[in-house]
CSV table of C-alpha atoms in Angstrom, one decimal:
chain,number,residue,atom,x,y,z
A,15,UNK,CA,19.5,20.5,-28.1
A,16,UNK,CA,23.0,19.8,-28.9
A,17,UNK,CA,24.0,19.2,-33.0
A,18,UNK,CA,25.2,15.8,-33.0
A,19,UNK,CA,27.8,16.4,-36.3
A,20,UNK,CA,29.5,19.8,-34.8
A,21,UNK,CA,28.6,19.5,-30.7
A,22,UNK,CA,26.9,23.1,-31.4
A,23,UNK,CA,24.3,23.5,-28.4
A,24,UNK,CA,21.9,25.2,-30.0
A,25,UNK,CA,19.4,24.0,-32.8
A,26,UNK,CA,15.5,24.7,-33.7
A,27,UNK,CA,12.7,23.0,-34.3
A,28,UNK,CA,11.8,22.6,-38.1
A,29,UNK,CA,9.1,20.4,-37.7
A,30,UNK,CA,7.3,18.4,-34.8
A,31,UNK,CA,4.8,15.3,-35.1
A,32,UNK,CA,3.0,12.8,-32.6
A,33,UNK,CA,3.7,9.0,-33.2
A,34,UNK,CA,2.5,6.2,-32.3
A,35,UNK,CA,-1.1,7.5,-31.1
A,36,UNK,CA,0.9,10.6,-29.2
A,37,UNK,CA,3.0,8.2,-26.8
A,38,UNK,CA,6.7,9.8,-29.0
A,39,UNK,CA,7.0,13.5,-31.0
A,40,UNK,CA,9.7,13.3,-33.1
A,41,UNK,CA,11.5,16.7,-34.1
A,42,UNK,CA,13.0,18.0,-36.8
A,43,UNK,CA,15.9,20.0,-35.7
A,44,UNK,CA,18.3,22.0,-37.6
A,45,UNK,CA,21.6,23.1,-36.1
A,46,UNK,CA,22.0,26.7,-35.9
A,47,UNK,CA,26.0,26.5,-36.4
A,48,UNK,CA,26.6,24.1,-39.2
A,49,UNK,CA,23.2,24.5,-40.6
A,50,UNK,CA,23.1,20.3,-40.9
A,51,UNK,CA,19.5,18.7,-39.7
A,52,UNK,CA,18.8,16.0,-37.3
A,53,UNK,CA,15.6,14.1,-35.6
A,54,UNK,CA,14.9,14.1,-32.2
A,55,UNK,CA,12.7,11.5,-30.6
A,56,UNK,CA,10.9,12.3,-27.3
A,57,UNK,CA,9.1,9.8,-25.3
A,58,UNK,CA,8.2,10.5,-21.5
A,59,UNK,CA,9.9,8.0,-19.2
A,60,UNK,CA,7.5,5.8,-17.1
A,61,UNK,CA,9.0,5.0,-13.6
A,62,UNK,CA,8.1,2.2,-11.5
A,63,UNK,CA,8.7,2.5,-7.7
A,64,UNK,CA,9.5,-0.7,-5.5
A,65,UNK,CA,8.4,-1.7,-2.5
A,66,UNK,CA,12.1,-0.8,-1.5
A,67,UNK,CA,11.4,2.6,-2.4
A,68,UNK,CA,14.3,2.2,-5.9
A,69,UNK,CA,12.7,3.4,-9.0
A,70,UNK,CA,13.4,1.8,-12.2
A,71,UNK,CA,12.0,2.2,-15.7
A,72,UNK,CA,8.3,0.7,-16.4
A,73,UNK,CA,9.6,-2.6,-18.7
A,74,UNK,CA,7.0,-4.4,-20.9
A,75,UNK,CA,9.5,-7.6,-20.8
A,76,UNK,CA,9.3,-7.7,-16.6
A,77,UNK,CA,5.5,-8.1,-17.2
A,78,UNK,CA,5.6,-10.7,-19.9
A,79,UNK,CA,7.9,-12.6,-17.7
A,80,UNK,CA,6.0,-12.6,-14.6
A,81,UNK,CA,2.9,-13.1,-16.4
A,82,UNK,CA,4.1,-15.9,-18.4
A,83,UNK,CA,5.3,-17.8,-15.4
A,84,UNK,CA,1.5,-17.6,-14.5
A,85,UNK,CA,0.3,-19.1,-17.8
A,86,UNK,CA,3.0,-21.9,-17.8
A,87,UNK,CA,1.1,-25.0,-19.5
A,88,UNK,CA,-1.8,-22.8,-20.3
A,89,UNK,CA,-3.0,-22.4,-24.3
A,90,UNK,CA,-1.4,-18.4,-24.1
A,91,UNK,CA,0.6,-17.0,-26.9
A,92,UNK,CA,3.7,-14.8,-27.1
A,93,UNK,CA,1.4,-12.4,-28.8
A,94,UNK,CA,-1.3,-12.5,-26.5
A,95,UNK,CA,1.3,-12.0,-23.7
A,96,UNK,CA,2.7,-8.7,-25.7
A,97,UNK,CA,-0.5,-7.4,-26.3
A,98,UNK,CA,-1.3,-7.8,-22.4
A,99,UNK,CA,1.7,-5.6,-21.6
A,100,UNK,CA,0.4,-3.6,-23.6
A,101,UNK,CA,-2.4,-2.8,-22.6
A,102,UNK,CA,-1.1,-2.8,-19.0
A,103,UNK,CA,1.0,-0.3,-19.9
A,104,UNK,CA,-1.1,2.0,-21.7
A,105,UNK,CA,-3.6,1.7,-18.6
A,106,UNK,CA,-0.8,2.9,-16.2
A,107,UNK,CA,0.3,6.0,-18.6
A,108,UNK,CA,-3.2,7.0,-19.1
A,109,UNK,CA,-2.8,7.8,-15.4
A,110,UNK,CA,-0.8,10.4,-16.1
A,111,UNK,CA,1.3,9.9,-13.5
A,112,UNK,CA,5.5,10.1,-13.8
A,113,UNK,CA,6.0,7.3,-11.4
A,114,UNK,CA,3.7,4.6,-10.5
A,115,UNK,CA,4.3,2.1,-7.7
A,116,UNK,CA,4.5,-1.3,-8.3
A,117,UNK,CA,1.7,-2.3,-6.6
A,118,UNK,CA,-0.3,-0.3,-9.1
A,119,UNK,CA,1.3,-2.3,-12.0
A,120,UNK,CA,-0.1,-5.5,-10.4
A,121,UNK,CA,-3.4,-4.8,-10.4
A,122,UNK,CA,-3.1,-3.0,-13.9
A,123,UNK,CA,-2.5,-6.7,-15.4
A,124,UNK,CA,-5.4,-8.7,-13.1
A,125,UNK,CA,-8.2,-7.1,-15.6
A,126,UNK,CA,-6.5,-8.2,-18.8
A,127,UNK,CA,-5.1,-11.4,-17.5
A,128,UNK,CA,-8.5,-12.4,-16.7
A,129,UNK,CA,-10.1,-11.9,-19.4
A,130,UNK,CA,-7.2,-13.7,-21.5
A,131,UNK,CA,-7.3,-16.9,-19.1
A,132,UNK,CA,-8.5,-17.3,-15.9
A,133,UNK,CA,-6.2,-20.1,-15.0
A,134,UNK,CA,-3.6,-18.1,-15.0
A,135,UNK,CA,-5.2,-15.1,-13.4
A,136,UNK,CA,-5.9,-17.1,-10.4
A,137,UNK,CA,-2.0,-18.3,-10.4
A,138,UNK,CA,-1.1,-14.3,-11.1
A,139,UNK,CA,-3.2,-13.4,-8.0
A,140,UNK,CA,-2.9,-16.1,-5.9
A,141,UNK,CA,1.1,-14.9,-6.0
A,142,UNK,CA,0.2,-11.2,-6.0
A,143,UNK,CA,-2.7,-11.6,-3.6
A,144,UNK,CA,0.0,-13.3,-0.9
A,145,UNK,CA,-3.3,-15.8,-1.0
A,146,UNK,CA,-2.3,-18.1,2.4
A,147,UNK,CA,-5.3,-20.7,2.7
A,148,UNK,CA,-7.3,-22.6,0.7
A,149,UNK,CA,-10.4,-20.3,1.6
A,150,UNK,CA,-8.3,-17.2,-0.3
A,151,UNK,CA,-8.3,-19.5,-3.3
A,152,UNK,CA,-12.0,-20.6,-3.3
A,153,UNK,CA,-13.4,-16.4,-2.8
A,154,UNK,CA,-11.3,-15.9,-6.0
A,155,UNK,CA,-13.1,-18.3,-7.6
A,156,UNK,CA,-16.0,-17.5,-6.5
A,157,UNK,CA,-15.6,-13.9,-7.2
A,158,UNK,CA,-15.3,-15.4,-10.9
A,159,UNK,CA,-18.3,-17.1,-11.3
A,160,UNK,CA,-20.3,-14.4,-9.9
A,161,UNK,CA,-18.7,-11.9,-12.4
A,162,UNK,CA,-19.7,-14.3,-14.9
A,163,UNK,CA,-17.3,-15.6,-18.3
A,164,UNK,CA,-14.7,-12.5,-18.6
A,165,UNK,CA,-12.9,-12.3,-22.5
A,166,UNK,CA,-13.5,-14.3,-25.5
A,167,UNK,CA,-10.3,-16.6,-24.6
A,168,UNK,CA,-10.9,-17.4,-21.4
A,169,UNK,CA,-12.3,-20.3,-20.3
A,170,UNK,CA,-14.9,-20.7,-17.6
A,171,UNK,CA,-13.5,-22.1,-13.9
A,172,UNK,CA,-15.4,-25.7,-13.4
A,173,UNK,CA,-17.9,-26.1,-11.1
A,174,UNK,CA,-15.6,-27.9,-8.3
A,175,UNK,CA,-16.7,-29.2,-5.0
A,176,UNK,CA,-14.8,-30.3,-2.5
A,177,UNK,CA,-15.0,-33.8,-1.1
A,178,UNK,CA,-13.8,-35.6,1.9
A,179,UNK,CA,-10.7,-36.5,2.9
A,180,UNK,CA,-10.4,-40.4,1.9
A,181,UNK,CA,-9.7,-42.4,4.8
A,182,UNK,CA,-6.7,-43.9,5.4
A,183,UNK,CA,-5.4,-46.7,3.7
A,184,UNK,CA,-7.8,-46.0,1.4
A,185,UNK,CA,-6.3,-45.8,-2.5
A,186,UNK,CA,-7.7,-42.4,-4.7
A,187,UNK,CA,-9.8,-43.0,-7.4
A,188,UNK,CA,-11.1,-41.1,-10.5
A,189,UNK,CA,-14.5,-40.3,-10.4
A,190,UNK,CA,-16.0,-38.6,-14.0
A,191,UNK,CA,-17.8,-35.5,-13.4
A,192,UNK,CA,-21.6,-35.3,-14.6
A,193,UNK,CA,-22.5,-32.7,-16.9
């Protein structure tokens, strides 16, 4: 490692620790030229490959973003957002895998999007899904229901039926749903 005060590029290691639950080992280096000391921080890069085939560095902010389009008008906070890419990218580097595509990155956020709201888990997948019919939409929900209530936040999908088209001419009305 090279001495950042005299561009020596030799050093050794004085002391090395884990942080942050083993994710970063910072170093303690000591120059062997000038004799100054210096910390290192190593963290292994997480790459993301495209469907393009360009690899770019796994970002926690490019899946907030996407995810928060998804819970738009939804009850979601910033922190629950942060603590989703989180977990989404611990799952992926649990893997143990240098490079991930980003097909893999999608499905790591379905699990903990649906468990914080399934509102915008259907919106996430309907999007990631390529869902083209109304039929894609209604075997989500299904697949929902029979799963049963997901995470603490979420809140259940109503018990929708579809009705008839109205006929035309005809103006829509509300109609209150029984419980």
């Amino acid at each position: 490692m090279k001495c950042p005060y005299c561009q020596h590029p030799d050093s050794r290691v004085v002391d090395s620790r884990e942080a942050e639950d083993g994710k970063v080992t910072r170093r303690r280096r000591s120059c062997t030229q000038c004799s100054r000391r210096f910390t290192t921080v190593e963290e292994p890069v997480l790459a993301v490959v495209k469907r393009s085939g360009v690899s770019e560095p796994f970002s926690r902010e490019k899946v907030v973003s996407g995810v928060r389009k998804a819970c738009q008008g939804r009850p979601v906070d910033a922190d629950s957002l942060a603590l989703l890419a989180q977990k989404v990218e611990e799952a992926i580097r649990s893997r143990g895998a240098a490079e991930v595509p980003s097909h893999e990155v999608g499905l790591a956020i379905l699990g903990p999007l649906r468990e914080l709201d399934e509102v915008a888990y259907i919106r996430f997948a309907s999007v990631y899904r390529s869902f083209s019919s109304l039929e894609d939409f209604e075997a989500e929900i299904a697949s929902l229901r029979e799963n049963g209530p997901s995470g603490s936040g979420a809140r259940p999908v109503a018990n929708v039926t579809a009705s008839p088209p109205l006929p035309e001419g005809e103006p829509a009305r509300l109609v209150e749903a029984s419980p």
